[in-house]
XYZ file of C-alpha atoms in Angstrom:
270
model
C -11.342 -11.950 0.483
C -10.685 -8.201 0.785
C -10.686 -6.393 -2.558
C -7.473 -4.598 -1.750
C -5.586 -7.857 -1.848
C -4.003 -8.447 -5.295
C -5.460 -11.217 -7.290
C -2.409 -13.576 -7.134
C -1.965 -12.953 -3.448
C -5.717 -13.475 -2.879
C -5.666 -16.796 -4.683
C -2.755 -18.028 -2.577
C -4.306 -16.846 0.660
C -7.598 -18.578 -0.208
C -5.635 -21.741 -0.693
C -3.743 -21.340 2.550
C -6.935 -20.607 4.498
C -8.588 -23.764 3.129
C -5.392 -25.793 3.854
C -5.316 -24.495 7.414
C -8.978 -24.764 8.484
C -10.703 -26.825 5.812
C -12.752 -24.222 4.166
C -12.331 -20.689 2.662
C -15.798 -19.312 3.291
C -16.771 -16.547 5.809
C -16.999 -19.114 8.673
C -13.253 -19.876 8.170
C -12.240 -16.642 9.880
C -13.948 -17.691 13.245
C -11.984 -21.081 13.523
C -9.607 -21.716 16.399
C -7.236 -24.791 16.690
C -9.218 -28.109 16.715
C -12.425 -26.405 15.597
C -13.091 -25.446 19.187
C -14.674 -22.108 18.280
C -18.025 -23.396 19.482
C -16.746 -23.208 23.015
C -16.087 -19.435 22.855
C -18.494 -16.923 24.463
C -18.519 -14.927 21.241
C -17.286 -15.306 17.648
C -13.585 -14.742 17.126
C -14.240 -12.103 14.589
C -16.167 -10.032 17.070
C -13.172 -9.830 19.318
C -10.465 -7.247 19.467
C -6.855 -8.364 18.593
C -5.643 -7.748 22.275
C -8.634 -9.792 23.491
C -7.581 -12.608 21.122
C -4.070 -12.610 22.325
C -5.148 -12.751 25.980
C -7.504 -15.655 25.256
C -5.035 -17.626 23.155
C -2.912 -18.345 26.312
C -5.747 -20.374 27.710
C -6.544 -22.015 24.286
C -2.957 -23.308 24.161
C -3.466 -25.002 27.447
C -6.883 -26.321 26.769
C -6.523 -27.431 23.219
C -2.777 -27.814 22.558
C -2.319 -24.891 20.254
C -3.106 -21.097 20.219
C -3.829 -21.009 16.502
C -6.691 -18.679 15.641
C -8.482 -17.408 12.667
C -8.732 -18.301 9.021
C -4.820 -18.266 8.758
C -4.331 -19.965 12.228
C -2.258 -17.090 13.755
C -0.217 -18.245 16.694
C -0.142 -16.142 19.801
C 3.459 -15.198 19.331
C 2.800 -14.271 15.684
C -0.071 -11.938 16.612
C 1.856 -10.382 19.316
C 4.763 -9.747 16.960
C 2.462 -8.241 14.302
C 0.831 -5.966 16.830
C 4.201 -4.338 17.234
C 5.325 -4.680 13.563
C 2.421 -3.483 11.492
C 2.080 0.258 11.153
C -1.271 1.537 12.429
C -2.277 -1.775 14.006
C -3.838 -1.400 17.479
C -4.915 -3.883 20.163
C -8.475 -2.400 20.069
C -8.996 -3.294 16.311
C -11.557 -5.994 15.582
C -10.176 -9.327 14.391
C -12.603 -9.377 11.495
C -11.976 -11.067 8.149
C -10.618 -7.861 6.455
C -7.977 -7.444 9.278
C -7.074 -11.201 9.108
C -6.526 -10.861 5.247
C -4.314 -7.756 5.801
C -2.188 -9.542 8.483
C -1.889 -12.643 6.389
C -0.799 -10.525 3.328
C 1.796 -9.016 5.583
C 3.135 -12.472 6.562
C 3.042 -13.552 2.854
C 5.081 -10.478 1.856
C 7.574 -11.155 4.793
C 8.088 -14.619 3.324
C 9.080 -13.205 -0.078
C 5.877 -12.966 -2.162
C 7.260 -10.090 -4.231
C 10.589 -12.002 -4.879
C 8.554 -15.039 -6.032
C 6.356 -13.008 -8.429
C 9.482 -11.283 -9.896
C 11.296 -14.563 -10.320
C 14.029 -13.843 -7.799
C 12.812 -16.651 -5.562
C 12.010 -20.049 -7.094
C 8.898 -22.094 -6.233
C 10.699 -24.705 -4.262
C 12.323 -22.021 -1.951
C 9.196 -19.977 -1.675
C 7.114 -23.079 -0.786
C 9.628 -23.950 1.933
C 9.124 -20.368 3.283
C 5.452 -20.752 3.257
C 5.614 -24.086 4.933
C 7.631 -22.349 7.778
C 4.758 -19.960 8.240
C 1.845 -22.349 7.804
C 2.393 -25.935 9.024
C -0.415 -27.379 6.857
C 1.582 -26.605 3.623
C 4.148 -29.178 2.294
C 7.725 -28.653 1.200
C 8.386 -29.353 -2.456
C 11.765 -30.986 -1.960
C 13.684 -33.054 0.496
C 15.241 -30.671 3.038
C 15.972 -29.900 6.622
C 12.846 -29.268 8.658
C 12.365 -27.792 11.956
C 13.156 -30.913 13.867
C 14.435 -33.446 11.418
C 15.156 -34.126 7.728
C 11.902 -34.065 5.866
C 10.796 -35.459 2.481
C 8.908 -33.719 -0.299
C 5.228 -33.539 0.758
C 5.856 -33.335 4.443
C 5.238 -30.379 6.833
C 8.229 -28.268 7.737
C 7.280 -29.161 11.322
C 7.040 -32.900 10.820
C 8.100 -34.712 13.888
C 6.741 -32.320 16.550
C 3.779 -34.582 17.281
C 1.243 -31.826 16.424
C 1.600 -30.803 12.839
C 1.348 -32.437 9.453
C 0.962 -31.241 5.771
C -2.737 -31.305 4.760
C -2.359 -30.796 1.042
C -0.362 -32.687 -1.644
C 2.707 -30.918 -2.997
C 1.284 -31.222 -6.528
C -1.659 -28.977 -5.491
C 0.542 -26.444 -4.029
C 2.660 -26.451 -7.285
C -0.419 -25.835 -9.350
C -1.492 -22.871 -7.206
C 1.928 -21.385 -7.308
C 1.871 -21.705 -11.055
C -1.353 -19.934 -11.280
C -0.160 -17.315 -8.865
C 2.774 -16.691 -11.189
C 0.508 -16.359 -14.193
C -1.474 -13.645 -12.354
C 1.887 -12.017 -11.363
C 2.448 -9.862 -14.437
C -1.076 -8.355 -14.043
C -0.320 -7.551 -10.483
C 3.043 -5.912 -11.294
C 1.391 -3.700 -14.073
C -1.394 -2.762 -11.757
C 1.149 -1.755 -9.091
C 3.131 0.170 -11.648
C 0.031 1.914 -12.906
C -0.919 2.776 -9.354
C 2.515 4.170 -8.652
C 2.491 6.235 -11.876
C -0.896 7.702 -11.034
C 0.292 8.700 -7.604
C 3.216 10.501 -9.116
C 1.259 12.426 -11.731
C 0.069 15.782 -10.313
C -2.905 17.169 -12.322
C -2.161 20.474 -13.983
C -4.162 23.336 -12.618
C -5.998 25.100 -15.516
C -4.750 28.667 -15.791
C -6.974 31.647 -15.651
C -7.652 33.640 -18.773
C -5.469 36.772 -18.921
C -8.544 38.921 -18.797
C -9.543 37.325 -15.437
C -6.077 37.578 -13.870
C -6.071 39.815 -10.812
C -2.228 40.246 -11.107
C -2.674 41.431 -14.877
C -5.040 44.229 -13.920
C -3.136 45.169 -10.780
C 0.116 45.834 -12.846
C -1.821 47.501 -15.619
C -3.561 49.970 -13.368
C -0.374 50.459 -11.263
C 1.440 51.437 -14.490
C -1.248 53.824 -15.565
C -1.657 55.205 -12.035
C 2.047 55.680 -11.651
C 2.271 57.671 -14.888
C -0.564 59.952 -13.813
C 0.956 60.385 -10.343
C 4.369 61.212 -11.826
C 2.901 63.836 -14.118
C 1.004 65.417 -11.354
C 3.293 65.164 -8.280
C 6.747 65.291 -9.991
C 5.803 68.045 -12.313
C 7.382 66.100 -15.240
C 5.949 68.642 -17.661
C 8.504 71.020 -16.437
C 11.421 68.746 -17.383
C 13.033 68.456 -20.811
C 10.965 66.221 -23.098
C 13.757 63.749 -23.388
C 13.780 63.175 -19.635
C 10.055 62.846 -19.532
C 10.201 60.292 -22.190
C 12.994 58.266 -20.486
C 11.020 58.149 -17.088
C 7.797 57.088 -18.852
C 9.662 54.379 -20.834
C 11.203 53.008 -17.607
C 7.767 52.954 -15.867
C 5.996 51.421 -18.838
C 8.772 48.838 -19.414
C 8.680 47.684 -15.833
C 4.873 47.235 -15.970
C 5.206 45.366 -19.335
C 7.875 43.038 -17.972
C 5.815 42.264 -14.859
C 2.656 41.473 -16.977
C 4.711 39.451 -19.590
C 6.205 37.260 -16.881
C 2.754 36.096 -15.697
C 2.163 32.351 -16.538
C -1.357 33.194 -17.865
C 0.201 35.804 -20.332
C 2.909 33.340 -21.404
C 0.431 30.555 -21.902
C -1.700 32.832 -24.058
C 1.311 33.856 -26.121
C 2.520 30.179 -26.287
C 5.777 31.124 -24.582
C 5.853 28.326 -22.132
C 8.084 25.286 -22.818
C-alpha cells in the first residue's frame, strides 16, 4: 500500500482488494477478472492506463467482465477516472501506486470523509461501497441494482455474475477499525493543513548589516555637506541654517527608524 494513503483508508482498501481478488499482496495488482492474467502478453502493472482500457474491451468479450487490477476497475470506471482525476494521463503506468491512488479516489467519492466524521453511518457507507465493489455485502435489507436484497448479499445480486465474497460481520469489524483510526487521520490532516498555512519568519538582518540603514545615514551626512557647500548656508541666518539641518536630519532619522531591523532592535514591533 502506498505510504501516502491514510492508515484507515489503507486498511479498508487492503480489505477491499483481498475481497475482490482473493489476496492483498503485490501480485493482487496484476489480476484481471477470472484470474486470467496468465493469458496476457505482459503484466497488467507494466501497461499504461490507455493500453489497459483498450485491452479491457476484449477481456469483456473473452472472460465476461473487463474488471482489472487489485480493485477490479471496470472499463467504464477507468475511462471516467481518466477524465476526472487531475493530472492523470493515459500514458501513466497502471502500477500498484497508481491503482491505490485511483481506489482512494473512488473511496472518497463514495463518502469516506463523511463516514469518518460520523455524517454517514456504517450501513449507508457499506451500501455505497457495495455499489462500487460487487464483492462487498450490504449490511441491511434494501433495494439492490436489480432486485430487493438481503443483508449479506451483493448490491448486484441477481445479475448472474456477481455475489458477495465476504460476510457482513467481517465488513462491520473492518469499518469499526477504520473508525477507530479516523481521529488520528483527522488530526494528521489538520496538522498538515496547519503546517501548510504557517509561513516561516525570515530572520531579520542586524541593523549594522542593513544596506538601507547605511544608505540613509550616508545620504543624510552627504546632504548636509552638500547643502553647506552648494547652497552657501553659512551666509544665511543661523536660525535658517538650523531649521534646514533639522529638516534634513529628521527626514533621515525617520527613514532609518521605520526600517524593520531598527524597530526589531528597539522592540517596537507588535
